XYZ file of C-alpha atoms in Angstrom:
357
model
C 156.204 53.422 4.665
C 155.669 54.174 0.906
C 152.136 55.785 0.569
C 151.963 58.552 -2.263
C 150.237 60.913 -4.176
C 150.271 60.186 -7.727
C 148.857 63.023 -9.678
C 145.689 64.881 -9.516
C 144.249 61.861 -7.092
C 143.002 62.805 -3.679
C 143.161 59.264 -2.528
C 146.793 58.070 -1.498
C 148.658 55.131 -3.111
C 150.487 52.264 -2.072
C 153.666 51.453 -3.488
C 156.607 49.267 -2.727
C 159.077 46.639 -3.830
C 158.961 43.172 -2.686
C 161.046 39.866 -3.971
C 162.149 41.850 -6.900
C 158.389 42.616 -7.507
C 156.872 46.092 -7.463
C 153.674 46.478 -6.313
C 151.566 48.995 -6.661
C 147.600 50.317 -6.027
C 145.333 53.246 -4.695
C 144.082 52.802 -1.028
C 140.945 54.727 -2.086
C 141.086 56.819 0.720
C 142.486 60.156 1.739
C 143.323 59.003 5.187
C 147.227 58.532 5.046
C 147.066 56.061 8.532
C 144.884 54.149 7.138
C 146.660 53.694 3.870
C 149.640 52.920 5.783
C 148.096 50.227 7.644
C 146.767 48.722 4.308
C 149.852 48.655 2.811
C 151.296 46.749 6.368
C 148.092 44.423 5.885
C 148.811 44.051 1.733
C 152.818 43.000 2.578
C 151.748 40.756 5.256
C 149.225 38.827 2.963
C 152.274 38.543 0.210
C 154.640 37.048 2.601
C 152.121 34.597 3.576
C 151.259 33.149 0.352
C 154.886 33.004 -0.451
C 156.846 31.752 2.650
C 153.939 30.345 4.386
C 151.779 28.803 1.437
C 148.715 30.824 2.634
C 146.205 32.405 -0.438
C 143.729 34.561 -0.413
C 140.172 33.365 -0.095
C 137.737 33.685 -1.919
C 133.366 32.914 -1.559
C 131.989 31.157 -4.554
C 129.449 33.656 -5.494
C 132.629 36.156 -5.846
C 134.497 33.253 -7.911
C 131.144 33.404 -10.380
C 130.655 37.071 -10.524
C 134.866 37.221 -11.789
C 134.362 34.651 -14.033
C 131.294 36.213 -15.862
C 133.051 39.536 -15.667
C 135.637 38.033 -17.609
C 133.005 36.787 -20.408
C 131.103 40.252 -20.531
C 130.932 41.335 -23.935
C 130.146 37.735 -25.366
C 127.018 36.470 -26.614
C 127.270 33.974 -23.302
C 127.343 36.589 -20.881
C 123.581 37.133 -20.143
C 123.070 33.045 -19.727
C 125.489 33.078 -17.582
C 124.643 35.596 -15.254
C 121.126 33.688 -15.276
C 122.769 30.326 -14.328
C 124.270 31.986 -11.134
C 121.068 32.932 -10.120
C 119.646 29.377 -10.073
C 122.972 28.156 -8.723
C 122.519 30.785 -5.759
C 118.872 29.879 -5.010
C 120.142 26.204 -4.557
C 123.993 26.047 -3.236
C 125.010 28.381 -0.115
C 127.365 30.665 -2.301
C 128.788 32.549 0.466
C 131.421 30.346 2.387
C 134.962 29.973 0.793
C 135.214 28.227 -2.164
C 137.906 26.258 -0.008
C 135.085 24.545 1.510
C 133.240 23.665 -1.507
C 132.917 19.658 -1.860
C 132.155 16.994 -4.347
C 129.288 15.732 -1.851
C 127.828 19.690 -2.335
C 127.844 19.067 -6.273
C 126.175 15.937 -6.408
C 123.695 17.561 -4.059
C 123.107 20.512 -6.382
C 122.627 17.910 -9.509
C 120.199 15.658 -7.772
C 118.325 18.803 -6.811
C 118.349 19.928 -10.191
C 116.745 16.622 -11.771
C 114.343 16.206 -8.573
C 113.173 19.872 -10.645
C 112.609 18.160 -13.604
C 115.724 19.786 -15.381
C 116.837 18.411 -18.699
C 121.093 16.732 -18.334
C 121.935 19.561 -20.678
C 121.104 22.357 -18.604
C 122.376 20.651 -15.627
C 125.845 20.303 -17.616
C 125.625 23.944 -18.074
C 125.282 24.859 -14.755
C 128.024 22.710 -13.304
C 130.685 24.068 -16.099
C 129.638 27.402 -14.774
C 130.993 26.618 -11.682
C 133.743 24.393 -13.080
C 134.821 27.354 -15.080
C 134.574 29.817 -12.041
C 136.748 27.245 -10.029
C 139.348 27.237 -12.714
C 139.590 31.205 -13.101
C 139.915 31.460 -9.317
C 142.740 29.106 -8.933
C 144.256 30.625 -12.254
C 143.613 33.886 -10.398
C 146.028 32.285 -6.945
C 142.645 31.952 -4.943
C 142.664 29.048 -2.376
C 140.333 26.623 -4.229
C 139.618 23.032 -2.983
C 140.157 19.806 -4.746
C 136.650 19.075 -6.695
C 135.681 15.627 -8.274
C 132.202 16.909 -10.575
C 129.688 14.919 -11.019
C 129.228 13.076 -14.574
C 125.971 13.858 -16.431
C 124.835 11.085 -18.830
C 123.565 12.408 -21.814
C 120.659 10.596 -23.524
C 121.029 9.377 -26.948
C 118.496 11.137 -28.593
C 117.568 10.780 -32.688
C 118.335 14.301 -34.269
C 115.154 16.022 -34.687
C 113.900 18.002 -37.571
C 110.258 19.004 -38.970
C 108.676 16.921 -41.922
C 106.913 19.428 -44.270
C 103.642 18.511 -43.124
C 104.908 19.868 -39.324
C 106.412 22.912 -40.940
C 102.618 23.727 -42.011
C 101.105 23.218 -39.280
C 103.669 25.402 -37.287
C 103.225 28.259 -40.014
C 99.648 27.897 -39.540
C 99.848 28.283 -35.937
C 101.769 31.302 -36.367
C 99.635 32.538 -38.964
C 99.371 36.573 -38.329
C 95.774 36.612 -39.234
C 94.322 33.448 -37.769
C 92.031 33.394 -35.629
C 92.813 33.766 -31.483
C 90.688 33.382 -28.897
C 89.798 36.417 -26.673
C 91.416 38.739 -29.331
C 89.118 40.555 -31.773
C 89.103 39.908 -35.631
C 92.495 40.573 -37.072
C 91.108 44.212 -38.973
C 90.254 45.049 -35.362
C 93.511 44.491 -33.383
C 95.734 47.002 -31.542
C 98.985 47.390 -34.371
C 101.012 46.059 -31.434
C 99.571 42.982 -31.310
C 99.675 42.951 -35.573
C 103.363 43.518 -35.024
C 104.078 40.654 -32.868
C 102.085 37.974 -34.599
C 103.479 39.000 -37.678
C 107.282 39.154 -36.677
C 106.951 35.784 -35.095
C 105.762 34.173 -38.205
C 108.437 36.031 -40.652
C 111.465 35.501 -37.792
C 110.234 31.689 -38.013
C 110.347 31.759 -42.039
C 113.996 33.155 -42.026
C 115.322 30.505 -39.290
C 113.584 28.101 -41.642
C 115.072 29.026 -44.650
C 118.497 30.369 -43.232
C 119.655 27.627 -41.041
C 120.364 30.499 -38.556
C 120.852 30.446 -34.920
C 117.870 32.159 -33.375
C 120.107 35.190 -31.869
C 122.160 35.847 -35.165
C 118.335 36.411 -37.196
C 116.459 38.206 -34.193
C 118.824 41.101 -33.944
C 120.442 41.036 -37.245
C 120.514 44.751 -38.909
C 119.643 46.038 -42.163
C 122.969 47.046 -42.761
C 123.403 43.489 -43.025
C 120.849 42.589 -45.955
C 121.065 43.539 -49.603
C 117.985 43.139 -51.362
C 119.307 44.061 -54.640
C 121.580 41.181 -54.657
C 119.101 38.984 -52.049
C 121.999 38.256 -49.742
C 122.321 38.410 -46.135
C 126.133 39.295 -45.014
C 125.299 37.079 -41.310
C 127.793 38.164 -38.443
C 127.825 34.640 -36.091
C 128.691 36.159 -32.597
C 129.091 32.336 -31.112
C 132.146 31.268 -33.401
C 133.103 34.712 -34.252
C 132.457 34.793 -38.006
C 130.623 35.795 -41.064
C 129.301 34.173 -44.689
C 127.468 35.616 -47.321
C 123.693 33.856 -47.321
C 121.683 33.959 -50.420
C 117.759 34.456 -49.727
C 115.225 32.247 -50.509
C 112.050 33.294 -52.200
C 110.098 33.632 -49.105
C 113.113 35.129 -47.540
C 113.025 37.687 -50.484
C 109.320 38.358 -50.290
C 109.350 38.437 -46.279
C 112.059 41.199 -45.909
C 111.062 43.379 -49.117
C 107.770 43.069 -47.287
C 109.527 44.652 -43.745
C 111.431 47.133 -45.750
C 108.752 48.689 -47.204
C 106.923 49.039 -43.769
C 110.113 51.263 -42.622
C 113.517 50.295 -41.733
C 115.103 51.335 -38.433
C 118.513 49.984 -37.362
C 117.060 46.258 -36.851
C 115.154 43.977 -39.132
C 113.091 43.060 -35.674
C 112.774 45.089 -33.005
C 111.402 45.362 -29.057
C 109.085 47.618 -27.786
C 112.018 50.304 -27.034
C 113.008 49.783 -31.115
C 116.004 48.470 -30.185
C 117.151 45.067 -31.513
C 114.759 41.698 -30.400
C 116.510 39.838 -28.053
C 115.284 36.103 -27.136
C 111.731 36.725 -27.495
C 110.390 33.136 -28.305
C 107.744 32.389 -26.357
C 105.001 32.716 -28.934
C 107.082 30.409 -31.290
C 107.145 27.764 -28.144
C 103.536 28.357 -27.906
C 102.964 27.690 -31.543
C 105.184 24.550 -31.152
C 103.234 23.691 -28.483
C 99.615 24.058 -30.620
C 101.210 22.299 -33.699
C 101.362 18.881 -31.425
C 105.045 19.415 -32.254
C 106.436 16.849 -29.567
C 110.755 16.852 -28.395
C 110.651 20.486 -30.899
C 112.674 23.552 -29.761
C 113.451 26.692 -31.720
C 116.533 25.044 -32.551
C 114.927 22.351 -34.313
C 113.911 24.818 -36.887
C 118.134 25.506 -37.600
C 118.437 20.957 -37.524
C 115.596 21.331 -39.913
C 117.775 23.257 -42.633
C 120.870 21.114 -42.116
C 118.671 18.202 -42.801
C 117.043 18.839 -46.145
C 120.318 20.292 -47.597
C 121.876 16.682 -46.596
C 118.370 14.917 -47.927
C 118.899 16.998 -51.441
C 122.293 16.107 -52.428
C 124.670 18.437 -50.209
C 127.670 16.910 -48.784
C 128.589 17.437 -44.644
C 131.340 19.387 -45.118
C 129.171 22.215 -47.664
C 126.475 22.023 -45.087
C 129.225 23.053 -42.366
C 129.808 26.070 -44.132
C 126.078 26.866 -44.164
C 125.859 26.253 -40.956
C 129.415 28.275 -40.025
C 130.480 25.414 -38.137
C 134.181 25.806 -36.861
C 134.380 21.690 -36.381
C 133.200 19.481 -38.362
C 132.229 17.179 -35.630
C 129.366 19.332 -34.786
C 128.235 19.092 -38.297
C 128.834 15.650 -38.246
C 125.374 14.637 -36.725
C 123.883 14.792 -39.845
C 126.270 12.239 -41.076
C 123.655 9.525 -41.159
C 121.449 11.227 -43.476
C 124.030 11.751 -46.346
C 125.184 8.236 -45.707
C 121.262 7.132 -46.007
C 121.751 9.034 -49.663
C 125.184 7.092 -50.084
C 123.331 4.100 -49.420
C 120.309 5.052 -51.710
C 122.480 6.172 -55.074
C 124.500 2.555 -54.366
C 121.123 0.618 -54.768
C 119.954 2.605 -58.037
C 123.920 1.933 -59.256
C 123.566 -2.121 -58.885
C 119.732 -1.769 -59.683
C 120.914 -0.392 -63.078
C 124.075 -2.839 -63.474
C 121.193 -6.182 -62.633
C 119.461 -4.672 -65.625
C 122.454 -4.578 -68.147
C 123.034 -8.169 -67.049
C 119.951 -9.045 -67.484
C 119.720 -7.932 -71.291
């Protein structure tokens, strides 16, 4: 038997060689019999999976909960942890992920649309589990073979806010407008001022930024320059930073928050601490404006869209954006080829009239 003590550890460890391998790991327990009888237990599982084939099993809520320990840390890690809990409330998570099937996926899509769920989210749930699948095999798990099911995604037309819509949403948002059941704006609780207002000004600096909502929400001061009216942006999702130059609203609308006094973040919680995804009052606004197929993220679409309508080429707009392929960027392609198009008529337009003289 080779159970130890390994310095000032109460608990003895398990330690042997095995196939030229050496292996190695506290028993968490100060009972030396029962150590031993682990480390019998431990070699017998090893000589199974090699001579005999045999791996270690594993449920598929365990195969999730490794996988999204492995992202912790990343600006995914919270969604994902919230896409387990749907996927537990709807697929029996406990049994072996051995025994998972195809049959079991399809089941969990259909029950997914019969919700009403959008194909995107769906995707996102079943690459969850797709992903988990993968790190447990990677991991030499017992895993079964999976066929997932394809989700068709809808061609959509990209959508982005005319200026008339932007008003409207502005005005919906508008701090001092009036709300019914709350009293006159001189006459409301500063909490409620607080909100309104940072929903409006987080809404101006999406606009006006081309930001994802997260990277603007709990951006820092130590981040913007007001002398210079730049915004150094740190883009958690691809893991990289550009310099952003402020518009004048930007300007006016974070002057105006620095002069109130500036903590650590630009917008905060209730605890001071940095935002978080705090949207619903910009849905509901959406939802007032008549502002039909519009997310938050519409408001970043919106950005990339007039820069293409003005003159700016897809591949400056990708920078904007901090796009690390173009082919994201590249949905806006049909807007700078409508300006293409455009500049080609005014070109023969202006030839016609030469010939013409």
């Amino acid at each position: 038997m080779t159970v130890i003590k390994r310095g000032n550890s109460k608990a003895w460890y398990i330690q042997f060689q095995m196939n030229g391998k050496t292996y190695i790991r506290s028993s968490r327990t100060t009972d030396k019999k029962a150590a031993q009888q682990m480390e019998i237990d431990w070699k017998s599982k090893l000589h199974a999976e090699r001579f005999l084939g045999e791996k270690t099993r594993i449920t598929l809520k365990a195969a999730m909960a490794q996988f999204c320990e492995s992202k912790q840390g990343t600006p995914s890690h919270r969604g994902l942890l919230s896409i387990v809990k749907t996927i537990t409330r709807l697929m029996t998570v406990n049994r072996p992920l051995d025994e998972l099937t195809s049959h079991e996926l399809e089941r969990f899509k259909r029950a997914r649309m019969a919700e009403g769920v959008n194909q995107q989210t769906i995707k996102h749930h079943l690459n969850l589990i797709r992903s988990a699948w993968k790190f447990a095999h990677k991991l030499g798990y017992q895993t079964s073979e999976l066929s997932f099911p394809k989700i068709k995604m809808p061609k959509t037309s990209l959508r982005y806010l005319s200026a008339d819509e932007e008003q409207r949403l502005l005005m919906c948002l508008d701090p001092k407008r009036d709300v019914k059941n709350y009293p006159a704006y001189e006459d409301r609780r500063e909490e409620i001022k607080r909100t309104m207002q940072d929903a409006y000004d987080l809404v101006i600096l999406l606009l006006d930024t081309g930001a994802r909502y997260s990277e603007i929400a709990n951006i820092e001061w130590s981040r913007i320059n007001l002398e210079d009216r730049s915004i150094n942006l740190w883009r958690p999702k691809v893991q990289n930073e550009a310099i952003l130059y402020m518009t004048d609203r930007v300007f006016e609308v974070l002057t105006r928050r620095g002069e109130q006094g500036a903590g650590q973040y630009v917008f905060v919680n209730k605890h001071g601490g940095p935002r978080g995804y705090q949207a619903r009052s910009i849905r509901k606004a959406l939802r007032n404006a008549g502002l039909e197929g519009v997310k938050v993220h519409t408001l970043r679409h919106t950005h990339a869209s007039r820069l293409i309508q003005n003159g700016m080429s897809v591949y400056e707009v990708r920078e904007v954006l901090g796009h690390t392929d173009i082919k994201t960027t590249m949905r806006y392609a049909h807007l700078e080829t409508r300006q293409v198009t455009s500049k080609a008529r005014d070109v023969i337009n202006r030839l016609n009239q030469v010939a013409r003289a």
